[in-house]
Short mmCIF file of C-alpha atoms in Angstrom, two decimals:
data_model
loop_
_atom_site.label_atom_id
_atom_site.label_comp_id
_atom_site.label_asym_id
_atom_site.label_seq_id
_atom_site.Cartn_x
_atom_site.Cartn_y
_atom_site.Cartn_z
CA UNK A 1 0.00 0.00 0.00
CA UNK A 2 1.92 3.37 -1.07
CA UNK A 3 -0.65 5.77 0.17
CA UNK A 4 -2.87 8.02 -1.72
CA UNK A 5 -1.18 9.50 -4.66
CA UNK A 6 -1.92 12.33 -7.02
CA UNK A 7 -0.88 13.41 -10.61
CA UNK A 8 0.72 14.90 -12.01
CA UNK A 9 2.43 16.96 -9.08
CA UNK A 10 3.08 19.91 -10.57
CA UNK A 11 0.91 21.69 -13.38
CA UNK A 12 1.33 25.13 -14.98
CA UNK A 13 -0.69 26.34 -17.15
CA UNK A 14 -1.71 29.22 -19.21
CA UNK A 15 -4.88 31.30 -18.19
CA UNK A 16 -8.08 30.17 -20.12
CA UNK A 17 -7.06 26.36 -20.43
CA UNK A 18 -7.99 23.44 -18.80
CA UNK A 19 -6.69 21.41 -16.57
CA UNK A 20 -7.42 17.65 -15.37
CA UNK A 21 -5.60 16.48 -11.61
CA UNK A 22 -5.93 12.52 -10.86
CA UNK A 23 -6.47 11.01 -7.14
CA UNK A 24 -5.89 7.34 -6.34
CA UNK A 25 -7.17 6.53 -3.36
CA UNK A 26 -6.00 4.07 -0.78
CA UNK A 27 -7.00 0.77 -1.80
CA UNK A 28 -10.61 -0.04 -0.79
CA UNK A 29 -10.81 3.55 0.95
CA UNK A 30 -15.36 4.16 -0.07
CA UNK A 31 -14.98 7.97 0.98
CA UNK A 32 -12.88 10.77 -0.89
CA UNK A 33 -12.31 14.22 -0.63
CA UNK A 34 -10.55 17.29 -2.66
CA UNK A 35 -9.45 20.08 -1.04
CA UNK A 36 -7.71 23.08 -2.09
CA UNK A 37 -5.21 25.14 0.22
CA UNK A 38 -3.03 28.27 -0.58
CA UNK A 39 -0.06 29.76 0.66
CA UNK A 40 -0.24 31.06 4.01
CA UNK A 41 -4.07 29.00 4.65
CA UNK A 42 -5.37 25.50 6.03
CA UNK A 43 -6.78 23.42 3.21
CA UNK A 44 -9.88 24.49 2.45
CA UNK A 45 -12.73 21.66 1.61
CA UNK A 46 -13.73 21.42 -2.08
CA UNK A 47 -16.31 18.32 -2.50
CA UNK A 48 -16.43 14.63 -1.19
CA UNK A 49 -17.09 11.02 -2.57
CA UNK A 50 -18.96 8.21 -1.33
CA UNK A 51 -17.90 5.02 -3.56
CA UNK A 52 -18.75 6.85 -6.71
CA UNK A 53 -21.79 9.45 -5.25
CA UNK A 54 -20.47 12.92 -4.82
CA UNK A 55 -22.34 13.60 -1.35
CA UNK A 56 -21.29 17.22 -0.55
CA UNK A 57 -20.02 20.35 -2.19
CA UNK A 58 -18.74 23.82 -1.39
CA UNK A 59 -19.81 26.69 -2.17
CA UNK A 60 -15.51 27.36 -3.81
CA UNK A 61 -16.60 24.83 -6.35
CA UNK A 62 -17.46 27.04 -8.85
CA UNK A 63 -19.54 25.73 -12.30
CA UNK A 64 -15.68 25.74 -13.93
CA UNK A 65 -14.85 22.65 -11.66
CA UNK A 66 -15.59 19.41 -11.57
CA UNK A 67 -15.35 16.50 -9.73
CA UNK A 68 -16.15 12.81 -11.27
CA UNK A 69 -15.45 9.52 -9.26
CA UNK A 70 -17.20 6.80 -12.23
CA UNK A 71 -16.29 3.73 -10.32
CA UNK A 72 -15.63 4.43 -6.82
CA UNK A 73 -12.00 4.31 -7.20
CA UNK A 74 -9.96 7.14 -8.60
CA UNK A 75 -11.20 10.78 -8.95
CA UNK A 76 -11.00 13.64 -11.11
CA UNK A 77 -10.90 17.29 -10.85
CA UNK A 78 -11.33 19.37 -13.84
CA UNK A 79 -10.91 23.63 -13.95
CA UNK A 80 -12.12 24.76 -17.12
CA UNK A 81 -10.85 28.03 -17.92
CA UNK A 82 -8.33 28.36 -16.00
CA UNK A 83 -7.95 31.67 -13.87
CA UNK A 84 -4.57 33.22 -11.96
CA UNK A 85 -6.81 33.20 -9.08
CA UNK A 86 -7.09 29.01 -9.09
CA UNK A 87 -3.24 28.88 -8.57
CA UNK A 88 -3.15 26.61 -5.36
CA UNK A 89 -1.94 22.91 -4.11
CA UNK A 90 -4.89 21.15 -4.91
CA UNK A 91 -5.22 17.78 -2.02
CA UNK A 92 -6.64 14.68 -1.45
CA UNK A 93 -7.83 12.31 0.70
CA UNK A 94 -9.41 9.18 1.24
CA UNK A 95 -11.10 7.36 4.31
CA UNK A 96 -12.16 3.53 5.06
CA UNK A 97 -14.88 4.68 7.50
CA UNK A 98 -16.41 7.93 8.64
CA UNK A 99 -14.66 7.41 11.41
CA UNK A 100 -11.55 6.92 10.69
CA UNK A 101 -8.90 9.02 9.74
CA UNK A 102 -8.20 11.24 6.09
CA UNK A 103 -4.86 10.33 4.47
CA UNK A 104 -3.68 13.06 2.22
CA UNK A 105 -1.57 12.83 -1.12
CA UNK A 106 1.33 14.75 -1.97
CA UNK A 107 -1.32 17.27 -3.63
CA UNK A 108 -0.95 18.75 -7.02
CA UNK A 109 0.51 22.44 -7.08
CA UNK A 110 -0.87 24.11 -9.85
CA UNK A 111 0.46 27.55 -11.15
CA UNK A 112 -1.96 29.93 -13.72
CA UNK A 113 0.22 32.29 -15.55
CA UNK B 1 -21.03 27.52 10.91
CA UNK B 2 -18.22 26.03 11.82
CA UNK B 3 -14.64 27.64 12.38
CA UNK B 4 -11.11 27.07 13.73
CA UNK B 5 -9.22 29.80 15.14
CA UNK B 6 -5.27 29.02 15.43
CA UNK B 7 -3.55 31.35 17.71
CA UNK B 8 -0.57 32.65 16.40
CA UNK B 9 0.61 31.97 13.01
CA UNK B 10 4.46 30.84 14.34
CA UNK B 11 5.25 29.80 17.56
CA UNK B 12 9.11 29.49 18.49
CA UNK B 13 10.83 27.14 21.05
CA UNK B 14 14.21 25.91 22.02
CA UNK B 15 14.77 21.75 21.79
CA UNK B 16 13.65 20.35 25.27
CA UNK B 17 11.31 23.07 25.96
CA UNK B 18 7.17 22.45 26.10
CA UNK B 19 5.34 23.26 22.85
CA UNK B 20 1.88 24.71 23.17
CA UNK B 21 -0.08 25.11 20.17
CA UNK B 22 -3.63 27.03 20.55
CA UNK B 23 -6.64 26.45 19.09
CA UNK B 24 -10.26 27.63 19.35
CA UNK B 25 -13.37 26.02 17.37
CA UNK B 26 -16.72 27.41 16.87
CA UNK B 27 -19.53 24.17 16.16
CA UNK B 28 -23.19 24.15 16.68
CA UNK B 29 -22.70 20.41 17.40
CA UNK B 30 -20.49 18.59 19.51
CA UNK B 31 -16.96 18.26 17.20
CA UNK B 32 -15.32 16.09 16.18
CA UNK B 33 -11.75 17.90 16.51
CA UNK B 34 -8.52 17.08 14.66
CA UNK B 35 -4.95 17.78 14.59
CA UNK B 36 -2.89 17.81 11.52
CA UNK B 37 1.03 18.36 10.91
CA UNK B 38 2.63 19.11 7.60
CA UNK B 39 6.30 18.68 7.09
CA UNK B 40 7.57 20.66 3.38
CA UNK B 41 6.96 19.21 0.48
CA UNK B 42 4.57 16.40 2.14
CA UNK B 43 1.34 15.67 2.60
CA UNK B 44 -0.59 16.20 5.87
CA UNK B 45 -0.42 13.29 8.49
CA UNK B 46 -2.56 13.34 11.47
CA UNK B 47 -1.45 13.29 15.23
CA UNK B 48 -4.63 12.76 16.75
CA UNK B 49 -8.59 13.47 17.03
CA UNK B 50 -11.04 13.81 19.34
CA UNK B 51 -14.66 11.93 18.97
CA UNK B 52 -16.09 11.35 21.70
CA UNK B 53 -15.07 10.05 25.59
CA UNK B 54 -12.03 10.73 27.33
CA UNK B 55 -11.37 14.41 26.50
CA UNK B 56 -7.47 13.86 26.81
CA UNK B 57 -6.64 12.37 23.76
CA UNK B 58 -2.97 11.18 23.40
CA UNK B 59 -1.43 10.96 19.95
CA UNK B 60 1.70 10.42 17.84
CA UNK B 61 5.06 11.91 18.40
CA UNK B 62 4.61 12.14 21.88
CA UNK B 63 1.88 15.01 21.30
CA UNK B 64 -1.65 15.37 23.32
CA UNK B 65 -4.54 17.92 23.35
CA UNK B 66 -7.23 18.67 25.74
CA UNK B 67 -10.79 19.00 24.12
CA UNK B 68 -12.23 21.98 26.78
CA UNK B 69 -16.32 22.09 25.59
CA UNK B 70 -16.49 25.14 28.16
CA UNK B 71 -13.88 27.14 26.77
CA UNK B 72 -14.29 25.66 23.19
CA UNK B 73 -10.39 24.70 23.11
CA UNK B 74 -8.49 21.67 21.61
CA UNK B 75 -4.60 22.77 22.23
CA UNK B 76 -1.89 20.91 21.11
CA UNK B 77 0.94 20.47 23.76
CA UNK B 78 3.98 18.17 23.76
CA UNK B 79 6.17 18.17 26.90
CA UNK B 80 9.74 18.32 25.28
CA UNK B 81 10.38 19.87 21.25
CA UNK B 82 12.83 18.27 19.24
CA UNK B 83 14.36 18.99 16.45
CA UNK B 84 12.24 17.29 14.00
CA UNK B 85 9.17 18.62 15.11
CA UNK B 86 9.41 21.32 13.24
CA UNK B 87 6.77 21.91 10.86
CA UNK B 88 3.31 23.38 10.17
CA UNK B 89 0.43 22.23 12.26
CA UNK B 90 -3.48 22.49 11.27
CA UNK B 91 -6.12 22.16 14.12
CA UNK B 92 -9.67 21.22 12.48
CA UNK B 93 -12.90 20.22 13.09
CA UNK B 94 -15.77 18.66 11.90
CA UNK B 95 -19.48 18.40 12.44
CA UNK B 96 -20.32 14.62 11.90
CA UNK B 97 -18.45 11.70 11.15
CA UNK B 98 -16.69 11.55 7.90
CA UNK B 99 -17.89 14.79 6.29
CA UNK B 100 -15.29 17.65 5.55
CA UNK B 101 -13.18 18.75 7.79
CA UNK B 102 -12.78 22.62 8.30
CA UNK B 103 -8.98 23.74 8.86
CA UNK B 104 -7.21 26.29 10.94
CA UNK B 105 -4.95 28.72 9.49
CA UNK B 106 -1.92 27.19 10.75
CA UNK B 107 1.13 27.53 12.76
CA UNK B 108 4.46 27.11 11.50
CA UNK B 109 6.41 25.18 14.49
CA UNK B 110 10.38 26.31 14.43
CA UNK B 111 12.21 24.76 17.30
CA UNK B 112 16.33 25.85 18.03
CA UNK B 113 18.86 24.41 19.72
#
């Protein structure tokens, strides 16, 4: 078991373009979460996963994201139209149980120029 | 709504001296509280949480916290800094089981010798 990962670490990309960031969860891990944290600020909560059902969002998830978990394994989060303001570390996590712990990935940094 | 408060952005100790991390919560519902520690370029790991019972709740690293309903505390405190504990540390808290958690600003931990 190597954790949960994320990819690609590291995205820049040019205002006005999309952008795709992959989370594997930890293996059998039902519950996922996105969360999005700048410099100098906790992570802030994006949206959440049960097996494939996205069960909550937040109000930050604006109609240029989206989140898509088709099988209950990995996720997705699209920005369309990328804005300067969107440059962030963009995190992950997955649970086994609500009550159990989140492990976080790495996170994906992503950098709007 | 829910909200952490982390006093003090960066809290400074020598190696062998107590580390006392504050934070304050705001919650409607009993919490379920959280604390958090990011080392650069890594994800976030946890060092312990707070359900429900004993309301000292011991964790990794040799940390612990206090959950105080009266004065709506959960500070982090570890007896003797090393080193290595230097890092940032997020305090958060959630309203149910396995729904998003809500972060703290943070404190950046520096400890000297």
């Amino acid at each position: 078991d190597t954790g949960v990962s994320q990819d690609p670490r590291h995205k820049i990309t040019k205002r006005g373009q999309n952008v795709t960031f992959r989370c594997d969860p930890i293996s059998e891990h039902n519950r996922l979460y996105w969360y999005r944290q700048t410099l100098g600020q906790g992570p802030e909560f994006l949206t959440y996963f049960q097996n494939e059902a996205q069960l909550e969002k937040s109000r930050l998830l604006s109609d240029r994201f989206s989140a898509e978990r088709p099988k209950g394994s990995f996720s997705t989060l699209e920005i369309q139209r990328t804005e300067q303001g969107d440059s962030a570390m963009y995190l992950c996590a997955s649970s086994s149980d609500p009550h159990n712990e989140q492990f976080f990935g790495p996170g994906t940094r992503l950098t709007v120029l | 709504a829910q909200s952490v408060t982390q006093l003090g952005s960066h809290v400074s100790v020598s190696e062998g001296a107590l580390v006392l991390l504050r934070c304050n919560y705001s919650s409607s519902v009993p919490p379920y509280l959280f604390w958090y520690v990011q080392y650069p370029n890594q994800g976030l790991q946890l060092l312990l949480k707070y359900t429900t019972g004993a309301t000292l709740v011991k964790g990794i690293n040799g940390f612990e916290a206090e959950f105080k309903k009266s004065e709506t505390s959960f500070h982090l405190t570890k007896p003797s800094a090393h080193m290595s504990d230097a890092a940032e540390y997020f305090c958060a808290v959630s309203n149910q089981a396995g729904t998003a958690l809500i972060f703290g600003k943070g404190t950046t931990l520096s400890v000297s010798s």
